[in-house]
């Protein structure tokens, strides 16, 4: 039981679903409900909670109020033409007043009802579970009398199962062998006890190793595990193969890391915290667009991070994480063209931005207040996080630009976010840019400039469009490629760092960085990618974090960035109009001999093959442009094109 | 299933309870929890969810995070000296940030944990139920073959029980005989069906009569009911007896009406809506101070009405009901001296008042917007409820005065509510008072004065301290006692009307009004008092409301106002300092020969006896002053005084 320590919102306990119909003939509907309900036909309350109901022919309205404290109120209705789907409206709050004659007036806040794949009476939303593949075995190693280490071969997630247990077992889990064997310091453990049980199933854990000590007289048979995962469509998924087996291994391990952390939501890590973190999540979304294209999980995570109004703290209490959240919505729109979701989120965007603006300092800049967490990154060098950080202002500028862009998409004219973003852009440049050092300084602290130069604000200046062509080259030279600037030691920020390299056309160098950094983790025995990796550390140093010997997560979503980098900057596929209505393919081999892979899209996938002689592209839809050097070649839908080099 | 149609807030799903201890020696505590929990000792997380735990000697801190989606997270800890009580703190939202070493910084919003009489491991809060007295029988009347009417003798609330049912019964409930027998229009009904059941228990209902039709071949034995009620301490309760048996009957029926509607919260009515309504509740509180002095139920209801932030609508969507809510908190403080509760409510008062002020019109007055319900009262004569109603401004003035008074109690200096209230007071007088008519006009509508005169603003001008001595007399004469002004036909507003009469010293006249009005209901067969009573109606007209033949509630809390009027204006007891630290007894016999009764107080009760010859008063505490004519006699605690007349 390790709940997050910030505000969590509960579901709306009573909601009302409604729909109007115009039926040619009467229709018998089946009603199933998670919760108690009442049913009104044309405003007249019906008796009880009927399992079936006859809706008469003609124009009629159904209203069902559903109450459920324990799980979200949910309704399933099935008739010949009537089905619960997102054409139904739902409100959690009517504002009604009743006149002397008992007639109700007024209106509520109506939104389309949430609807997913719960399309039968047997699949109520509250019973939703991820998929399981059952009974995976482990290798066993006897450590002492009644003490055995089980190795499931690689990082995994699921339910440990003990067969025919009679007695008591002490179970120590480890993402590493060292952790499982360290009974004092391992991060997760269990005690399973049973007079005699056929199957005893532990609560879900992340582990590769399990060390089991049996109390005297205890007997048991097999030790197995049920692997739990979010299902995906392999046919529609992203893929990558190339002439370099190490790189193939890295891509596969990154994909596996993503699959392990893609669950009900995009989690940060699977051992701990199993929470949604906005900064981690925005990377998961981007990787996901190049791997499984699971748009439902993106939407769920964005909604979940935001919660209900009122806003009383930054998302995850972290100021930077609030800013990323805004950008994630426009990213989602770019990849999916799903304007409905932007519309759904807009009121929440407005109130969150009001919260942000209410906390700006006198210069109109975002400065951490005493109860804000300023994260940026985990760093191994001294870096102040209080004061007015340039990094935070760049993220805020992007958040304001996102507000402006989404307002425009929704046809909202009165928004002045464009102006605010522009003002902030100018202010950042004037305040933090050093014409001497060709870099953005770190922060203003107590009225003075802290002239420390780190990669953080400088790379976001490139990525978020603050640094134009020439300035970008200057930053690359003076900061990003400058060995005297402190290196980044988390895959989290390496994601952004390597993206700037790719934007600068340094794909060959990035391939080598990927081989060194992610290959370095594989060399250390990683079977999924880590929360943090410092090549200068050795042995069990790699396992420690937060002052705990096994505090580090060895399966962390932000470790999987090669998925994104390879899809976007080697296969070279990216949308230029929402939902890939138009897109670019700008393939880059770097030092590879050949590569081929798929990028998923709303309409299917885009397949790219390239070797030293030719490029071929096939797309299931959209209007593509293949860029080869100076040449731009049109890619028609559903027709392979081959271009000699 | 008849849920209210406004915003309802759920509990906080994850909370953290904490306490610091300084133990002389180590202590083993028992832990029981509603929900899943984790336990940290001095910040270090402990394994699992232990049922017992040893807290070492010395200074230590316990933190328990409890998660529970279905019911409010609750914790029970019992040790030698350690007990969960309101000295524990609880937070639902930490604002924490974590540094590079895994150390948490920051702070949450901590409040004292709620704690009541759940003082054993066997009484978890989620299992709380009201008391029941079992198996009350009914008189039966055969209506037709297989159709029987059961009469439980008077209005009641609880669970119908059918013994040894084999078959199917159609059950029609009625607060009146007519309702139960009207299968088409009765407000509540059930179908009970069983192959063979020893006891079948229906969901709780309000009724006096039950009409049961058995399907062919159905057999059953006794029809009984379990009466459900909130327990109270009879010894400490208010009481009243006098020389007039009708008045005694009225007092008893009013007390029974209050007991039926005093439940988990103070309900409006027990047949429908069984909701909390702020305007109804403020009267229930006042009656309760003279009947059971159930302060927990007052606090629960005040909290429940308000809910969580943000405020998105008026309380119960009714603007007047928001204003009453404020006043109810100061009333509560006056009767109980419980400043902790005022402190608890203060943040909610502030945000609700912000909502109110955000909706004032250009003149700084409260005007119903299209989605506000302006209730005032159910009236049988034409009365516009749109525009700027004088009635609403007077309530708003009182709400602002309450803000000022509570700010002062809490030592909050920066509040400017006193000034705002004063400004509004002057504006109301200037705008609505007619020097010609000696009355407050009804409303401004579209810039023009609607010169209708109703009792509503005028009586609240008296009650809420807008009309001074002379003006009060003018209003009494020109409005309240003026037969050409439309009469009030709900007990709800008669509560206030008759209070103005009592303030004006018209106790003898009020006794006659009580005999006529409440006695009139008894004469019509009432066994509890009604939602609305118009003496001009006859027969089944008395049962209809909201356009439905049995829409009227025949057991409605606001029907019980004689409890309050008699306690405050005949026994004449009222606090003059919070919690009866000081109080007045100003007994008035009216036309009675004698009366005697108790008024409950925080320290016990005050007993008053009076006849034409003498008055005697005994009080368990406080410093009292007995007012007889011009004389003021001190009442010492715990010593009976007798004064000849």
PDB file of C-alpha atoms in Angstrom, chain A residues 345-485:
ATOM      1  CA  UNK A 345      -9.747  19.004 -21.516  1.00  0.00           C
ATOM      2  CA  UNK A 346     -10.116  22.702 -22.294  1.00  0.00           C
ATOM      3  CA  UNK A 347     -11.966  23.728 -19.104  1.00  0.00           C
ATOM      4  CA  UNK A 348      -9.331  21.915 -17.061  1.00  0.00           C
ATOM      5  CA  UNK A 349      -6.559  23.604 -19.031  1.00  0.00           C
ATOM      6  CA  UNK A 350      -8.083  27.001 -18.302  1.00  0.00           C
ATOM      7  CA  UNK A 351      -8.350  26.478 -14.550  1.00  0.00           C
ATOM      8  CA  UNK A 352      -4.880  24.985 -14.306  1.00  0.00           C
ATOM      9  CA  UNK A 353      -3.436  27.936 -16.238  1.00  0.00           C
ATOM     10  CA  UNK A 354      -5.322  30.292 -13.914  1.00  0.00           C
ATOM     11  CA  UNK A 355      -3.585  28.564 -11.020  1.00  0.00           C
ATOM     12  CA  UNK A 356      -0.222  28.970 -12.760  1.00  0.00           C
ATOM     13  CA  UNK A 357      -0.785  32.633 -13.553  1.00  0.00           C
ATOM     14  CA  UNK A 358      -1.951  33.278 -10.015  1.00  0.00           C
ATOM     15  CA  UNK A 359       1.478  32.224  -8.770  1.00  0.00           C
ATOM     16  CA  UNK A 360       3.732  34.144 -11.171  1.00  0.00           C
ATOM     17  CA  UNK A 361       6.149  36.569  -9.566  1.00  0.00           C
ATOM     18  CA  UNK A 362       6.201  40.330 -10.105  1.00  0.00           C
ATOM     19  CA  UNK A 363       8.170  39.867 -13.325  1.00  0.00           C
ATOM     20  CA  UNK A 364       5.464  37.561 -14.677  1.00  0.00           C
ATOM     21  CA  UNK A 365       7.759  34.566 -14.343  1.00  0.00           C
ATOM     22  CA  UNK A 366       7.229  31.202 -12.691  1.00  0.00           C
ATOM     23  CA  UNK A 367       9.171  30.903  -9.478  1.00  0.00           C
ATOM     24  CA  UNK A 368       8.819  27.960  -7.123  1.00  0.00           C
ATOM     25  CA  UNK A 369       6.980  28.827  -3.940  1.00  0.00           C
ATOM     26  CA  UNK A 370       7.889  27.087  -0.711  1.00  0.00           C
ATOM     27  CA  UNK A 371       5.369  24.306  -1.253  1.00  0.00           C
ATOM     28  CA  UNK A 372       6.200  23.739  -4.927  1.00  0.00           C
ATOM     29  CA  UNK A 373       8.531  21.002  -5.988  1.00  0.00           C
ATOM     30  CA  UNK A 374      10.959  22.148  -8.694  1.00  0.00           C
ATOM     31  CA  UNK A 375      12.242  18.969 -10.238  1.00  0.00           C
ATOM     32  CA  UNK A 376      14.092  19.579 -13.544  1.00  0.00           C
ATOM     33  CA  UNK A 377      16.110  16.344 -13.231  1.00  0.00           C
ATOM     34  CA  UNK A 378      18.032  14.206 -10.780  1.00  0.00           C
ATOM     35  CA  UNK A 379      21.528  15.646 -11.019  1.00  0.00           C
ATOM     36  CA  UNK A 380      24.870  14.553  -9.585  1.00  0.00           C
ATOM     37  CA  UNK A 381      26.314  18.074  -9.594  1.00  0.00           C
ATOM     38  CA  UNK A 382      25.401  21.158  -7.532  1.00  0.00           C
ATOM     39  CA  UNK A 383      22.463  22.996  -9.062  1.00  0.00           C
ATOM     40  CA  UNK A 384      20.117  25.363  -7.251  1.00  0.00           C
ATOM     41  CA  UNK A 385      16.433  24.771  -7.855  1.00  0.00           C
ATOM     42  CA  UNK A 386      15.091  27.830  -6.043  1.00  0.00           C
ATOM     43  CA  UNK A 387      14.723  31.224  -7.677  1.00  0.00           C
ATOM     44  CA  UNK A 388      13.537  31.983 -11.206  1.00  0.00           C
ATOM     45  CA  UNK A 389      14.848  29.174 -13.385  1.00  0.00           C
ATOM     46  CA  UNK A 390      15.261  29.797 -17.106  1.00  0.00           C
ATOM     47  CA  UNK A 391      14.275  26.150 -17.678  1.00  0.00           C
ATOM     48  CA  UNK A 392      10.912  26.684 -16.014  1.00  0.00           C
ATOM     49  CA  UNK A 393      10.179  29.829 -18.045  1.00  0.00           C
ATOM     50  CA  UNK A 394      10.756  28.003 -21.320  1.00  0.00           C
ATOM     51  CA  UNK A 395       8.346  25.266 -20.263  1.00  0.00           C
ATOM     52  CA  UNK A 396       5.819  27.911 -19.193  1.00  0.00           C
ATOM     53  CA  UNK A 397       6.166  29.652 -22.543  1.00  0.00           C
ATOM     54  CA  UNK A 398       5.373  26.366 -24.287  1.00  0.00           C
ATOM     55  CA  UNK A 399       2.390  25.826 -21.987  1.00  0.00           C
ATOM     56  CA  UNK A 400       1.040  29.253 -22.892  1.00  0.00           C
ATOM     57  CA  UNK A 401       1.619  28.590 -26.584  1.00  0.00           C
ATOM     58  CA  UNK A 402      -0.317  25.362 -26.145  1.00  0.00           C
ATOM     59  CA  UNK A 403      -3.196  27.314 -24.600  1.00  0.00           C
ATOM     60  CA  UNK A 404      -3.146  29.654 -27.584  1.00  0.00           C
ATOM     61  CA  UNK A 405      -3.013  26.801 -30.093  1.00  0.00           C
ATOM     62  CA  UNK A 406      -5.844  24.854 -28.432  1.00  0.00           C
ATOM     63  CA  UNK A 407      -7.994  27.971 -28.102  1.00  0.00           C
ATOM     64  CA  UNK A 408      -7.575  28.498 -31.827  1.00  0.00           C
ATOM     65  CA  UNK A 409      -8.472  24.876 -32.581  1.00  0.00           C
ATOM     66  CA  UNK A 410     -11.651  25.249 -30.551  1.00  0.00           C
ATOM     67  CA  UNK A 411     -12.551  28.568 -32.131  1.00  0.00           C
ATOM     68  CA  UNK A 412     -12.145  30.489 -28.887  1.00  0.00           C
ATOM     69  CA  UNK A 413     -11.218  34.027 -29.849  1.00  0.00           C
ATOM     70  CA  UNK A 414     -10.981  35.903 -26.608  1.00  0.00           C
ATOM     71  CA  UNK A 415      -7.860  34.025 -25.491  1.00  0.00           C
ATOM     72  CA  UNK A 416      -4.820  36.282 -25.049  1.00  0.00           C
ATOM     73  CA  UNK A 417      -2.371  33.441 -24.449  1.00  0.00           C
ATOM     74  CA  UNK A 418      -0.617  34.108 -27.746  1.00  0.00           C
ATOM     75  CA  UNK A 419       0.317  37.583 -26.546  1.00  0.00           C
ATOM     76  CA  UNK A 420       1.341  36.351 -23.108  1.00  0.00           C
ATOM     77  CA  UNK A 421       3.523  33.634 -24.596  1.00  0.00           C
ATOM     78  CA  UNK A 422       5.180  36.141 -26.915  1.00  0.00           C
ATOM     79  CA  UNK A 423       5.876  38.523 -24.041  1.00  0.00           C
ATOM     80  CA  UNK A 424       7.388  35.738 -22.006  1.00  0.00           C
ATOM     81  CA  UNK A 425       9.488  34.605 -24.971  1.00  0.00           C
ATOM     82  CA  UNK A 426      11.024  38.083 -25.263  1.00  0.00           C
ATOM     83  CA  UNK A 427      11.536  38.342 -21.536  1.00  0.00           C
ATOM     84  CA  UNK A 428      13.356  35.006 -21.352  1.00  0.00           C
ATOM     85  CA  UNK A 429      15.698  36.049 -24.142  1.00  0.00           C
ATOM     86  CA  UNK A 430      16.402  39.435 -22.609  1.00  0.00           C
ATOM     87  CA  UNK A 431      16.889  38.050 -19.138  1.00  0.00           C
ATOM     88  CA  UNK A 432      18.767  34.801 -19.480  1.00  0.00           C
ATOM     89  CA  UNK A 433      20.600  34.782 -22.829  1.00  0.00           C
ATOM     90  CA  UNK A 434      24.298  35.490 -22.617  1.00  0.00           C
ATOM     91  CA  UNK A 435      25.668  36.920 -25.859  1.00  0.00           C
ATOM     92  CA  UNK A 436      29.175  36.241 -24.572  1.00  0.00           C
ATOM     93  CA  UNK A 437      28.712  32.663 -23.508  1.00  0.00           C
ATOM     94  CA  UNK A 438      26.190  31.836 -26.268  1.00  0.00           C
ATOM     95  CA  UNK A 439      24.022  30.115 -23.719  1.00  0.00           C
ATOM     96  CA  UNK A 440      21.040  30.565 -21.435  1.00  0.00           C
ATOM     97  CA  UNK A 441      22.024  31.145 -17.834  1.00  0.00           C
ATOM     98  CA  UNK A 442      20.526  29.030 -15.076  1.00  0.00           C
ATOM     99  CA  UNK A 443      18.442  31.309 -12.852  1.00  0.00           C
ATOM    100  CA  UNK A 444      17.834  34.568 -11.079  1.00  0.00           C
ATOM    101  CA  UNK A 445      18.364  34.073  -7.362  1.00  0.00           C
ATOM    102  CA  UNK A 446      17.552  36.853  -4.934  1.00  0.00           C
ATOM    103  CA  UNK A 447      17.815  39.463  -7.658  1.00  0.00           C
ATOM    104  CA  UNK A 448      21.139  38.234  -9.048  1.00  0.00           C
ATOM    105  CA  UNK A 449      21.889  36.124 -12.078  1.00  0.00           C
ATOM    106  CA  UNK A 450      23.233  32.670 -11.309  1.00  0.00           C
ATOM    107  CA  UNK A 451      25.497  32.287 -14.341  1.00  0.00           C
ATOM    108  CA  UNK A 452      25.747  28.523 -14.101  1.00  0.00           C
ATOM    109  CA  UNK A 453      25.257  26.920 -17.498  1.00  0.00           C
ATOM    110  CA  UNK A 454      23.487  23.583 -17.658  1.00  0.00           C
ATOM    111  CA  UNK A 455      22.090  21.667 -20.572  1.00  0.00           C
ATOM    112  CA  UNK A 456      18.500  21.937 -19.290  1.00  0.00           C
ATOM    113  CA  UNK A 457      17.350  25.395 -20.369  1.00  0.00           C
ATOM    114  CA  UNK A 458      19.548  25.320 -23.436  1.00  0.00           C
ATOM    115  CA  UNK A 459      18.175  22.139 -24.884  1.00  0.00           C
ATOM    116  CA  UNK A 460      14.586  23.184 -24.230  1.00  0.00           C
ATOM    117  CA  UNK A 461      15.339  26.493 -25.951  1.00  0.00           C
ATOM    118  CA  UNK A 462      16.023  24.377 -29.047  1.00  0.00           C
ATOM    119  CA  UNK A 463      13.204  21.863 -28.591  1.00  0.00           C
ATOM    120  CA  UNK A 464      10.476  24.342 -27.677  1.00  0.00           C
ATOM    121  CA  UNK A 465      11.300  26.787 -30.450  1.00  0.00           C
ATOM    122  CA  UNK A 466      12.941  29.585 -28.497  1.00  0.00           C
ATOM    123  CA  UNK A 467      16.315  29.291 -30.240  1.00  0.00           C
ATOM    124  CA  UNK A 468      16.284  30.024 -33.973  1.00  0.00           C
ATOM    125  CA  UNK A 469      18.594  28.438 -36.521  1.00  0.00           C
ATOM    126  CA  UNK A 470      21.775  30.372 -35.747  1.00  0.00           C
ATOM    127  CA  UNK A 471      21.250  30.472 -31.993  1.00  0.00           C
ATOM    128  CA  UNK A 472      20.595  26.738 -32.095  1.00  0.00           C
ATOM    129  CA  UNK A 473      23.991  26.118 -33.679  1.00  0.00           C
ATOM    130  CA  UNK A 474      25.595  28.351 -31.072  1.00  0.00           C
ATOM    131  CA  UNK A 475      23.912  26.453 -28.237  1.00  0.00           C
ATOM    132  CA  UNK A 476      24.906  23.115 -29.698  1.00  0.00           C
ATOM    133  CA  UNK A 477      28.511  24.205 -29.816  1.00  0.00           C
ATOM    134  CA  UNK A 478      28.749  26.140 -26.562  1.00  0.00           C
ATOM    135  CA  UNK A 479      26.589  23.859 -24.410  1.00  0.00           C
ATOM    136  CA  UNK A 480      25.213  20.630 -25.798  1.00  0.00           C
ATOM    137  CA  UNK A 481      28.442  19.381 -27.392  1.00  0.00           C
ATOM    138  CA  UNK A 482      30.713  21.111 -24.904  1.00  0.00           C
ATOM    139  CA  UNK A 483      32.457  18.473 -22.734  1.00  0.00           C
ATOM    140  CA  UNK A 484      32.998  20.967 -19.910  1.00  0.00           C
ATOM    141  CA  UNK A 485      29.240  21.204 -19.299  1.00  0.00           C
TER     142      UNK A 485
END
